[in-house]
Short mmCIF file of C-alpha atoms in Angstrom, two decimals:
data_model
loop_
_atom_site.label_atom_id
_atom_site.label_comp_id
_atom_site.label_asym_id
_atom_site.label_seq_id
_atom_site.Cartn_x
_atom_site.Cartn_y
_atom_site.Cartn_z
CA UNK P 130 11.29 -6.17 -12.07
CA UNK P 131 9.90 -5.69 -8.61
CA UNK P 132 8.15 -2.75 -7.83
CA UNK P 133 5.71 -1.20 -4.73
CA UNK P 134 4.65 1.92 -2.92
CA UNK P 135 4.63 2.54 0.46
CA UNK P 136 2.91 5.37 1.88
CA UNK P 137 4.16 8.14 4.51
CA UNK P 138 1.54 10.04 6.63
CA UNK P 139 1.11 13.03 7.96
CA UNK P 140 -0.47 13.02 11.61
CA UNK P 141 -3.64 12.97 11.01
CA UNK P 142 -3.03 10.17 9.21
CA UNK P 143 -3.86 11.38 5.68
CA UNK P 144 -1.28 10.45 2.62
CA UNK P 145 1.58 12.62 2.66
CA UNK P 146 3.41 10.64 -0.05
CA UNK P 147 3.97 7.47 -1.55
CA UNK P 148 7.43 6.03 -2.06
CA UNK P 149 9.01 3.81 -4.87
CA UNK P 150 10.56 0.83 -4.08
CA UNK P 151 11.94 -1.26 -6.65
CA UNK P 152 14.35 -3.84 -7.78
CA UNK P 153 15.43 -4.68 -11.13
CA UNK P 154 16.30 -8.60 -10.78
CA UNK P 155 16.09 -11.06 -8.50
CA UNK P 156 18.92 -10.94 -5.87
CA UNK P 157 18.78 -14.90 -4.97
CA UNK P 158 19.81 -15.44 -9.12
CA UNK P 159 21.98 -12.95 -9.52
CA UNK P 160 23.98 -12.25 -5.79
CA UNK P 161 26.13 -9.84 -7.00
CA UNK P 162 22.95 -7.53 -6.55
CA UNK P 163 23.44 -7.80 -3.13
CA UNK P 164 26.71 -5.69 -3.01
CA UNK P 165 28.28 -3.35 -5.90
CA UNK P 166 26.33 -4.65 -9.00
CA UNK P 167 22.81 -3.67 -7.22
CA UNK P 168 23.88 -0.54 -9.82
CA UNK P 169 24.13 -1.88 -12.81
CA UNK P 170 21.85 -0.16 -15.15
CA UNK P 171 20.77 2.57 -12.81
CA UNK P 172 21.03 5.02 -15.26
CA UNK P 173 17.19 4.62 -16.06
CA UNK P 174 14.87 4.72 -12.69
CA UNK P 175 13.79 1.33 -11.97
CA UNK P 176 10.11 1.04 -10.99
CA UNK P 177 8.95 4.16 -12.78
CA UNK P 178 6.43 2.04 -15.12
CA UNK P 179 4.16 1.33 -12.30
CA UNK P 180 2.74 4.68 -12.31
CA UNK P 181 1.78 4.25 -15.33
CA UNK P 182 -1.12 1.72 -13.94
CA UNK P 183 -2.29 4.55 -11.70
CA UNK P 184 -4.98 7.15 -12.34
CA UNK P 185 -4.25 10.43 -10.93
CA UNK P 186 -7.33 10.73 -8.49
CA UNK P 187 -6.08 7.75 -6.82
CA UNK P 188 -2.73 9.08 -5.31
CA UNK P 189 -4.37 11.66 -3.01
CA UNK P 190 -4.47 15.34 -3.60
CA UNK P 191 -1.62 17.01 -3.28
CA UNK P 192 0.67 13.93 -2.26
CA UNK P 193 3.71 13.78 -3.37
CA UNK P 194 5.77 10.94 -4.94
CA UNK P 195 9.34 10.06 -3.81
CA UNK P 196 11.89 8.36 -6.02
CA UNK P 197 15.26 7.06 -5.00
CA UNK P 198 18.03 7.78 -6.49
CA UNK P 199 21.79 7.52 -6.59
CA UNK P 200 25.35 9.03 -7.89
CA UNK P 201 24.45 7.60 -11.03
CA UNK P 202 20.68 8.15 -11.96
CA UNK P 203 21.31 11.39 -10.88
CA UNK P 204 23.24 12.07 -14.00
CA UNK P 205 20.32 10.30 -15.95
CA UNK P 206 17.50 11.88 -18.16
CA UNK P 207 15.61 12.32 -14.92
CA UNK P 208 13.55 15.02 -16.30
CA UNK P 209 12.86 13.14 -19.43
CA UNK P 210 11.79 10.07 -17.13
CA UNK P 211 9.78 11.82 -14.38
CA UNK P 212 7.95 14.45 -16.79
CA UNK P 213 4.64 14.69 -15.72
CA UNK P 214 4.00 14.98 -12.46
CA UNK P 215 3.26 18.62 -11.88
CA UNK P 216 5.71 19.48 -9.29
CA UNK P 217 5.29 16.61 -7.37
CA UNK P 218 8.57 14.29 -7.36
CA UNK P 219 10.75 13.81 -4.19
CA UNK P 220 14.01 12.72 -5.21
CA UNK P 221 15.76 10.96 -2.04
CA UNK P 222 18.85 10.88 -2.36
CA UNK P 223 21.58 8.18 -0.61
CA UNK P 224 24.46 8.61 0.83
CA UNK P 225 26.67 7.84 -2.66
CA UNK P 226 25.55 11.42 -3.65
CA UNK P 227 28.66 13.06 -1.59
CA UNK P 228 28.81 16.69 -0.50
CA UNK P 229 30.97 17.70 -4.08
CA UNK P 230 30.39 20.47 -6.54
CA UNK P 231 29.52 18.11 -9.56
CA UNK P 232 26.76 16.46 -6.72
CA UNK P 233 25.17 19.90 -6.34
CA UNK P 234 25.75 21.26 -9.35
CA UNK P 235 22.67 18.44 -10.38
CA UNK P 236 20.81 18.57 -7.54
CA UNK P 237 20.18 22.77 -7.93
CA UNK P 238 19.74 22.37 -11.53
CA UNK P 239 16.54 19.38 -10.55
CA UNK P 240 15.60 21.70 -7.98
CA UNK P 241 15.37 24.70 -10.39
CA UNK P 242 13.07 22.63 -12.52
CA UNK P 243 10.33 21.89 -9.68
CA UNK P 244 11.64 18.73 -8.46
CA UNK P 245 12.23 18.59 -4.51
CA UNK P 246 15.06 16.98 -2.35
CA UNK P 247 15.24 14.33 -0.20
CA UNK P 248 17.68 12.67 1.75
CA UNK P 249 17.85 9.62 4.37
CA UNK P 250 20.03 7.45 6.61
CA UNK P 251 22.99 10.86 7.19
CA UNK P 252 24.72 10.21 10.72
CA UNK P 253 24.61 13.32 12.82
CA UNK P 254 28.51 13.18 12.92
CA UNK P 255 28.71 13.88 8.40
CA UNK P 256 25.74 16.87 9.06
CA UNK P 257 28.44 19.53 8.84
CA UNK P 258 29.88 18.52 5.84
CA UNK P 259 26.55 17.64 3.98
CA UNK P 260 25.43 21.63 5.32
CA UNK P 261 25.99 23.65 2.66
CA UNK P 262 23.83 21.05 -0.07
CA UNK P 263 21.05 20.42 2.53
CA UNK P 264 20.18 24.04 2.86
CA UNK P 265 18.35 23.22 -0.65
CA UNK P 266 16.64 20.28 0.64
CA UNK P 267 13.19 20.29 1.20
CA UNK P 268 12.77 16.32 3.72
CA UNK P 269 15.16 14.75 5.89
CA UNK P 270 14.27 11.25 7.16
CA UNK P 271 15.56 9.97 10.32
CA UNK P 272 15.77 6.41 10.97
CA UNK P 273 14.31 4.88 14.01
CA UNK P 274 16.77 1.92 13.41
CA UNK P 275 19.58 4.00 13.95
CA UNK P 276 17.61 4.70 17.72
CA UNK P 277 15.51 7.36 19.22
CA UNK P 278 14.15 9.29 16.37
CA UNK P 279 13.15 11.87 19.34
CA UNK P 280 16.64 12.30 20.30
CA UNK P 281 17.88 12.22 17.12
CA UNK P 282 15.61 14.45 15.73
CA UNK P 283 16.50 17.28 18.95
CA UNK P 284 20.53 16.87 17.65
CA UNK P 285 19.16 17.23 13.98
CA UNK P 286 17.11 20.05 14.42
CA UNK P 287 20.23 22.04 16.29
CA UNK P 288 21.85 21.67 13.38
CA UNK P 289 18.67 22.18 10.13
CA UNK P 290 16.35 24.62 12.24
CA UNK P 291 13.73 24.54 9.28
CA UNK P 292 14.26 21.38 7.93
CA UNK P 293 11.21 19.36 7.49
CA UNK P 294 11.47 15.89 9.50
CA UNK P 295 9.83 12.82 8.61
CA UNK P 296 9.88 10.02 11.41
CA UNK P 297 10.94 6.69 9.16
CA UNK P 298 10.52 2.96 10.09
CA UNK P 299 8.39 3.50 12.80
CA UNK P 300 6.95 -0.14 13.96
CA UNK P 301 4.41 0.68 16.80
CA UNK P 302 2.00 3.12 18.03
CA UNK P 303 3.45 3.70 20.88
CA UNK P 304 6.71 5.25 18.81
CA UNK P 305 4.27 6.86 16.38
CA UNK P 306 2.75 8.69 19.32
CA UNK P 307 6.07 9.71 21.15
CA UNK P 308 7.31 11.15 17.45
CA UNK P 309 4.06 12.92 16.52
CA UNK P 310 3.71 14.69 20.46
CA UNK P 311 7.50 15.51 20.23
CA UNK P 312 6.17 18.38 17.46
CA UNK P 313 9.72 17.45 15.94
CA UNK P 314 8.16 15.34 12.77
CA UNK P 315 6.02 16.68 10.23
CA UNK P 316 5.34 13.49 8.17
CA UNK P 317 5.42 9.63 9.49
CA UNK P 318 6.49 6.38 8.11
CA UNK P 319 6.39 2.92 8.75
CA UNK P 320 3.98 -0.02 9.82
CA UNK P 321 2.49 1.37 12.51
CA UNK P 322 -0.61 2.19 11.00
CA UNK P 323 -1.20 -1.75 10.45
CA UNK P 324 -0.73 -2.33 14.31
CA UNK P 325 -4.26 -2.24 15.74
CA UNK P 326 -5.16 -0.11 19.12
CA UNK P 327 -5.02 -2.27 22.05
CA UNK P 328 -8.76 -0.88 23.61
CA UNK P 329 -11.24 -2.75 25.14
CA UNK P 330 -14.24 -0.62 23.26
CA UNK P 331 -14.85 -3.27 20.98
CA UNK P 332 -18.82 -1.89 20.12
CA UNK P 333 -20.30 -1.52 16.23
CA UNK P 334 -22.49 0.91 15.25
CA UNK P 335 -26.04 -0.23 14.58
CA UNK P 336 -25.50 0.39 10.47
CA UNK P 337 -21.94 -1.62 10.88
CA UNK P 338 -24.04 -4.99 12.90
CA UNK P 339 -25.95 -4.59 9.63
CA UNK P 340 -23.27 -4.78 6.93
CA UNK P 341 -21.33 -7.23 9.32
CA UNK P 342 -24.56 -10.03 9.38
CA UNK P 343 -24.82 -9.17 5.42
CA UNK P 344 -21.46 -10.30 4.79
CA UNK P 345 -21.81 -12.96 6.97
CA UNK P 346 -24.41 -14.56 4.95
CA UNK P 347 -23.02 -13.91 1.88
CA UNK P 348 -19.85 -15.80 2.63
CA UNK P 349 -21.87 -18.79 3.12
CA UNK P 350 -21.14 -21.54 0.86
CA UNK P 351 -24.74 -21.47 -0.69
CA UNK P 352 -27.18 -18.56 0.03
CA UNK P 353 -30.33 -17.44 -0.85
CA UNK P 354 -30.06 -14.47 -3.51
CA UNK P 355 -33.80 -13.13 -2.82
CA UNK P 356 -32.78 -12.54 1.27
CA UNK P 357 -30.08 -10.75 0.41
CA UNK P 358 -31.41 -8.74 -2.11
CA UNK P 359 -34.55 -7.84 0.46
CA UNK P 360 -31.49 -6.74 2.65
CA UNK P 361 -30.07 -4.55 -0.20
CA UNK P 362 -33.50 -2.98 -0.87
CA UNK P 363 -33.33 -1.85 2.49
CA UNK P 364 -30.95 0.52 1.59
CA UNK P 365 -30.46 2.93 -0.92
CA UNK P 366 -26.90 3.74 -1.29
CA UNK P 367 -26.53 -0.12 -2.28
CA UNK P 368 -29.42 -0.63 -4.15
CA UNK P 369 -28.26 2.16 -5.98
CA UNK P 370 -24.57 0.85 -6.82
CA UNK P 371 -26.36 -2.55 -7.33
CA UNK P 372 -28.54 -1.47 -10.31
CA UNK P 373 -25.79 0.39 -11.60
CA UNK P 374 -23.84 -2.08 -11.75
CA UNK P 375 -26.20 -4.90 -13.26
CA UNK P 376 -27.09 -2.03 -16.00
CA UNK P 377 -23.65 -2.13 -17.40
CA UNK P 378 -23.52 -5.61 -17.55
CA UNK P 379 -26.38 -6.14 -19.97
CA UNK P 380 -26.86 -4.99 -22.97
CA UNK P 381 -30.11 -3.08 -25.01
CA UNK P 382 -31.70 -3.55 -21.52
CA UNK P 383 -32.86 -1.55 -18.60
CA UNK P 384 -32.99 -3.51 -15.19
CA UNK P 385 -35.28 -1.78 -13.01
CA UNK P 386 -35.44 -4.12 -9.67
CA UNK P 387 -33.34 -5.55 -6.71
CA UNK P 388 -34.66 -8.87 -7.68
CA UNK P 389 -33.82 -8.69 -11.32
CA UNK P 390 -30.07 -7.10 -10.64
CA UNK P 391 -29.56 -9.81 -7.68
CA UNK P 392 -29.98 -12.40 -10.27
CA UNK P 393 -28.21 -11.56 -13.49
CA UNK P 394 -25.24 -11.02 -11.30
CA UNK P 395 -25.53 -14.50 -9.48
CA UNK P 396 -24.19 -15.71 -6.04
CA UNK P 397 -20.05 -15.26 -7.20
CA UNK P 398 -20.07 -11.66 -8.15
CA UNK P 399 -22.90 -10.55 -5.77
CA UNK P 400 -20.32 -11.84 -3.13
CA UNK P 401 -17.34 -10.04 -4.82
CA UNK P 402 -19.59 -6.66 -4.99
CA UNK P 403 -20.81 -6.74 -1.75
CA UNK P 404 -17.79 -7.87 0.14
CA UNK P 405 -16.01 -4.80 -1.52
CA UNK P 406 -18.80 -2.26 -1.51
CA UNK P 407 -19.41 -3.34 2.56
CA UNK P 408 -15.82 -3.24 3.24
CA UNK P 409 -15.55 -0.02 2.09
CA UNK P 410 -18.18 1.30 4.58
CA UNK P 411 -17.30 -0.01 7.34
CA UNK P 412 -13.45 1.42 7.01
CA UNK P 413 -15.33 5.02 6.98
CA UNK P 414 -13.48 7.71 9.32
CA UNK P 415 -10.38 5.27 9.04
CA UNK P 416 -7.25 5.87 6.87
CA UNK P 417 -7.67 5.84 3.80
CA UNK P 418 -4.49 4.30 3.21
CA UNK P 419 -6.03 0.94 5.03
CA UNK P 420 -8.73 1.06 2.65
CA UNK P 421 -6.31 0.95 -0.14
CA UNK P 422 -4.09 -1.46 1.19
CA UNK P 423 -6.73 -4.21 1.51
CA UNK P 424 -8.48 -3.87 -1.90
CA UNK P 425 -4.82 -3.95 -3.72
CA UNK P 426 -3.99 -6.54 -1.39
CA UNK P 427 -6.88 -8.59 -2.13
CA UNK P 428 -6.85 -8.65 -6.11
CA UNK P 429 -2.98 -9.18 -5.69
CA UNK P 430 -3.60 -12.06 -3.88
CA UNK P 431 -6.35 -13.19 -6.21
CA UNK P 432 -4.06 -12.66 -9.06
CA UNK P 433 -1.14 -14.60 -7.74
CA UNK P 434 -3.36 -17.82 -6.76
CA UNK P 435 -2.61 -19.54 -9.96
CA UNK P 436 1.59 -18.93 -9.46
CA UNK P 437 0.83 -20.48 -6.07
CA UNK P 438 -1.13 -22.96 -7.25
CA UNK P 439 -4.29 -22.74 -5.86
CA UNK P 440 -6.02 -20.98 -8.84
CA UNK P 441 -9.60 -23.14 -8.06
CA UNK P 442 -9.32 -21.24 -4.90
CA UNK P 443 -8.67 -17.50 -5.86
CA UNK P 444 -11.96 -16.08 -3.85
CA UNK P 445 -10.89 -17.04 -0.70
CA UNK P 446 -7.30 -15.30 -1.50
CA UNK P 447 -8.86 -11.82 -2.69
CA UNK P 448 -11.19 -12.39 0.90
CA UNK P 449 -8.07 -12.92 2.78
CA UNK P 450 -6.42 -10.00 1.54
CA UNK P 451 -9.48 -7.93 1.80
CA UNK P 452 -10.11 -9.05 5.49
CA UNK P 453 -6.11 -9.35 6.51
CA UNK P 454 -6.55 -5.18 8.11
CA UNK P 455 -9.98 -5.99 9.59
CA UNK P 456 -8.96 -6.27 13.26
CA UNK P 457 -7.84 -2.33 12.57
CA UNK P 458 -11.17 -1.07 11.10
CA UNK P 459 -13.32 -2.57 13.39
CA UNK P 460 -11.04 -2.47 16.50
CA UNK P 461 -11.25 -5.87 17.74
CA UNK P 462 -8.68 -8.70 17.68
CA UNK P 463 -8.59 -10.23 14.67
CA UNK P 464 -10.52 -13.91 15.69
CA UNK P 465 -12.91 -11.83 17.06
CA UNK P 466 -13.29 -9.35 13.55
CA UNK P 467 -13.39 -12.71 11.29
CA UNK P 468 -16.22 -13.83 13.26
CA UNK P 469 -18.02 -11.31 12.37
CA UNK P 470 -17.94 -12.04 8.35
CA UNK P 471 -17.94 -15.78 8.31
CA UNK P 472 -14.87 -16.82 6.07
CA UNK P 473 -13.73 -20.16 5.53
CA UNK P 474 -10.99 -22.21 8.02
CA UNK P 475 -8.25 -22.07 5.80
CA UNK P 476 -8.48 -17.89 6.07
CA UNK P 477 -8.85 -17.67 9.54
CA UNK P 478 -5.63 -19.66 10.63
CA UNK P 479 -3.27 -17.79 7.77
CA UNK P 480 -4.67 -14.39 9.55
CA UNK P 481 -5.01 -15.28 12.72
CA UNK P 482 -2.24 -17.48 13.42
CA UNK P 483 0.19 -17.46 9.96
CA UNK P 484 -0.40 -21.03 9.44
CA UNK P 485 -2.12 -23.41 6.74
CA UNK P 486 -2.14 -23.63 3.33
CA UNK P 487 -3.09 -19.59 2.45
CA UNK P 488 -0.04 -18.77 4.98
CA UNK P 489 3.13 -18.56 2.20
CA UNK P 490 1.06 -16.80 0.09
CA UNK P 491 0.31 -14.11 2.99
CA UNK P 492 3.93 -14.24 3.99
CA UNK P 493 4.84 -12.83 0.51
CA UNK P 494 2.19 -10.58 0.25
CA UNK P 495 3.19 -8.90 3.26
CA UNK P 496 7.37 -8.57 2.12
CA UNK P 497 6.17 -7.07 -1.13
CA UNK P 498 4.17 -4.57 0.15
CA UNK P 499 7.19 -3.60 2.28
CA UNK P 500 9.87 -3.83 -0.80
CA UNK P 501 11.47 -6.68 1.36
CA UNK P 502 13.30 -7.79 -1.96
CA UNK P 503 15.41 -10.20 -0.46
CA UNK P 504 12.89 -11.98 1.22
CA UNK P 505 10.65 -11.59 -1.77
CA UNK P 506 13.32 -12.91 -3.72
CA UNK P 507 14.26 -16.12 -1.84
CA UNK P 508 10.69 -17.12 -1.69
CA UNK P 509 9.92 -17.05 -4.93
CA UNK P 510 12.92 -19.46 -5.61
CA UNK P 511 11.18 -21.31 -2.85
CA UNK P 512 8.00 -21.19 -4.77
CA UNK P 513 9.50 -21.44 -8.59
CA UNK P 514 7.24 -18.53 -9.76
CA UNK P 515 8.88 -16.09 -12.12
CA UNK P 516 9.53 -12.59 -11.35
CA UNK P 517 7.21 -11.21 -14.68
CA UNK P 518 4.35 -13.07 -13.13
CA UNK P 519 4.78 -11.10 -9.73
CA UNK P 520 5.13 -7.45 -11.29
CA UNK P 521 2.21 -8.59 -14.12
CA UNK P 522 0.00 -9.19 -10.46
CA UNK P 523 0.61 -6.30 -8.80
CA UNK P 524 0.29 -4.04 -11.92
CA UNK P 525 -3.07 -5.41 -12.28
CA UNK P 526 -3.81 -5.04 -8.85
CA UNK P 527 -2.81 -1.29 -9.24
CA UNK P 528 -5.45 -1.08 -12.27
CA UNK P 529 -8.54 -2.94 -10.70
CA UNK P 530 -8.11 -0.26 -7.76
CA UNK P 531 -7.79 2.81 -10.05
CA UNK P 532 -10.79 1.39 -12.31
CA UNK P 533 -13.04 0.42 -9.26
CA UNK P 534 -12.11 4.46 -7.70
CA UNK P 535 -13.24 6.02 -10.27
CA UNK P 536 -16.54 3.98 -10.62
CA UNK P 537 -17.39 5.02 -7.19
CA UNK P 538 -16.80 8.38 -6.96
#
């Protein structure tokens, strides 16, 4: 199984919801995924497991989650398999779920048990005959594949007066912008939010230039663990986390210095802490979801170095895929932003130019993330890796994130 969850904003950028993508096998083996048979066996929701790797605080407050479904998990023990959630499952519905009595018969009995309605991808020209279900709907999604999701969205709203919109596939700013200032869209999808702000204000704060020269030196090959821990003694938020963190690692004793913490922990994890715990504040005042995004990306990519084989080389994956947003939080073009944190050659051509040997690897990083199954699929026929050892990754990835949030709040 394949699995991943893709968030969808509201303006201000904050989480409105996160929505499951999943597939059950791979379609390059079986095909026949790939037209009817991509059905078989949807009487159980595929996918569902993964939120089982999740703590609650980590999908934000009040954030919803949205589950596909079709003509035939519709009829399934949905209640029995989403149970749970407080009030908080979308079910999106596709087009296979037809206008008919038996359809909404379901769909107002869900809906009567605190589970809200979704659907994507309707044509304006099958509105009128969908009407009469959609009045109980509570999101409509409109396509900006399908063109204009301005225009469409004026025709829509004609039609569904009070029907919330959410702007979906949205690739750029620029058509992130034109939806949000069209006051048509309440909630915002897409991968705009990974395309950085072309601006020529490239300047770091003072504290930033700080953490930027600290993780410079700390991705050094060799450093010197008693300049860096001067450097976290300088400030107390770290030194803080730092002692914290050395104190659970040791047992029947009681570390009490910078110095003493510094070493017990040793040049590998005092580069894993601080690379995470710097990241962190230098994505302050941006979305959250980048934040997010990066540190699953990272451990995802650390976990799937052996698969790829380049297990001797698993910190450099987890820094590219905690440095593959940086360009967005510190505003600068990417060469520029990896200059600024000294990482190795073979990281700065897969991010800055998708080539050399970490580029695959990045490649099917990013079609994951974006449930690109088929994509996913063919490359890891490319790459021989299994699809258990994929899922296994990303579940992991899921749980390092939830453990490491609720260790630092």
């Amino acid at each position: 199984m394949l699995a991943t969850l893709v968030p969808l904003f509201y303006e201000d950028m904050s989480v409105a919801s996160y929505c499951l993508y999943a597939q059950k096998e791979n379609m390059f083996e079986h095909p026949h995924l790939l037209g009817a048979g991509k059905y078989d066996g949807a009487g159980s929701i595929v996918g569902i497991e993964v939120f089982d790797s999740i703590n609650e605080d980590v999908l934000e407050d009040g954030c919803n989650i949205i589950i596909p479904i079709n003509n035939i998990s519709l009829f399934s023990n949905i209640e029995q398999q989403l149970s749970g959630f407080d009030n908080r499952v979308v079910l999106l519905v596709d087009q296979s779920i037809k206008p008919e009595e038996s359809y909404n018969k379901r769909l107002l009995d869900l809906k009567s048990k605190g589970f809200k309605l979704a659907v994507k991808d309707l044509p304006v020209a099958n509105i009128e005959s969908y009407k009469s279900m959609l009045d109980d709907f509570d999101l409509f999604l409109i396509n900006s594949d399908s063109g204009d999701v301005v225009e469409q969205a004026k025709q829509f709203r004609k039609l569904m007066p009070n029907m919330v919109f959410c702007a979906e596939n949205l690739h750029n700013k620029e058509e992130f912008e034109a939806a949000k200032e069209s006051g048509l869209f309440k909630i915002f999808e897409g991968t705009f939010f990974r395309v950085p702000i072309n601006t020529q204000d490239t300047e770091v704060t003072p504290i930033k230039i700080n953490y930027l020269k600290l993780m410079k030196v700390i991705n050094q090959p060799d450093f010197d663990l008693e300049d860096v821990s001067n450097v976290i003694g300088q400030d107390p938020a770290l030194s803080i986390e730092l002692l914290k963190i050395a104190n659970r690692l040791t047992i029947n004793s009681n570390i009490r210095s910078i110095q003493q913490a510094t070493a017990l922990l040793g040049q590998k994890e005092i580069r894993r802490w601080l690379n995470t715990t710097l990241f962190n504040s230098l994505a302050a005042g941006k979305p959250n979801e980048i934040t997010r995004l990066s540190l699953v990306r990272a451990r995802f990519a650390e976990n799937l170095a052996k698969v790829f084989d380049y297990a001797m080389r698993k910190d450099e994956l987890f820094l590219m895929g905690l440095f593959s947003l940086l360009n967005l939080i510190l505003d600068m073009p990417m060469e520029e932003a990896l200059e600024q944190v000294g990482v190795s050659n073979e990281i700065k051509k897969a991010l800055i130019n998708d080539e050399g040997v970490f580029s695959p690897q990045l490649d099917f990083l990013l079609s994951y993330e974006a449930g690109d199954w088929q994509e996913v699929s063919r490359l890891m026929v490319l790459h021989d890796i299994e699809m258990h050892e994929v899922y296994d990754s990303y579940v992991e990835a899921l749980k390092w994130y939830s453990t490491m949030f609720k260790e630092t709040t």
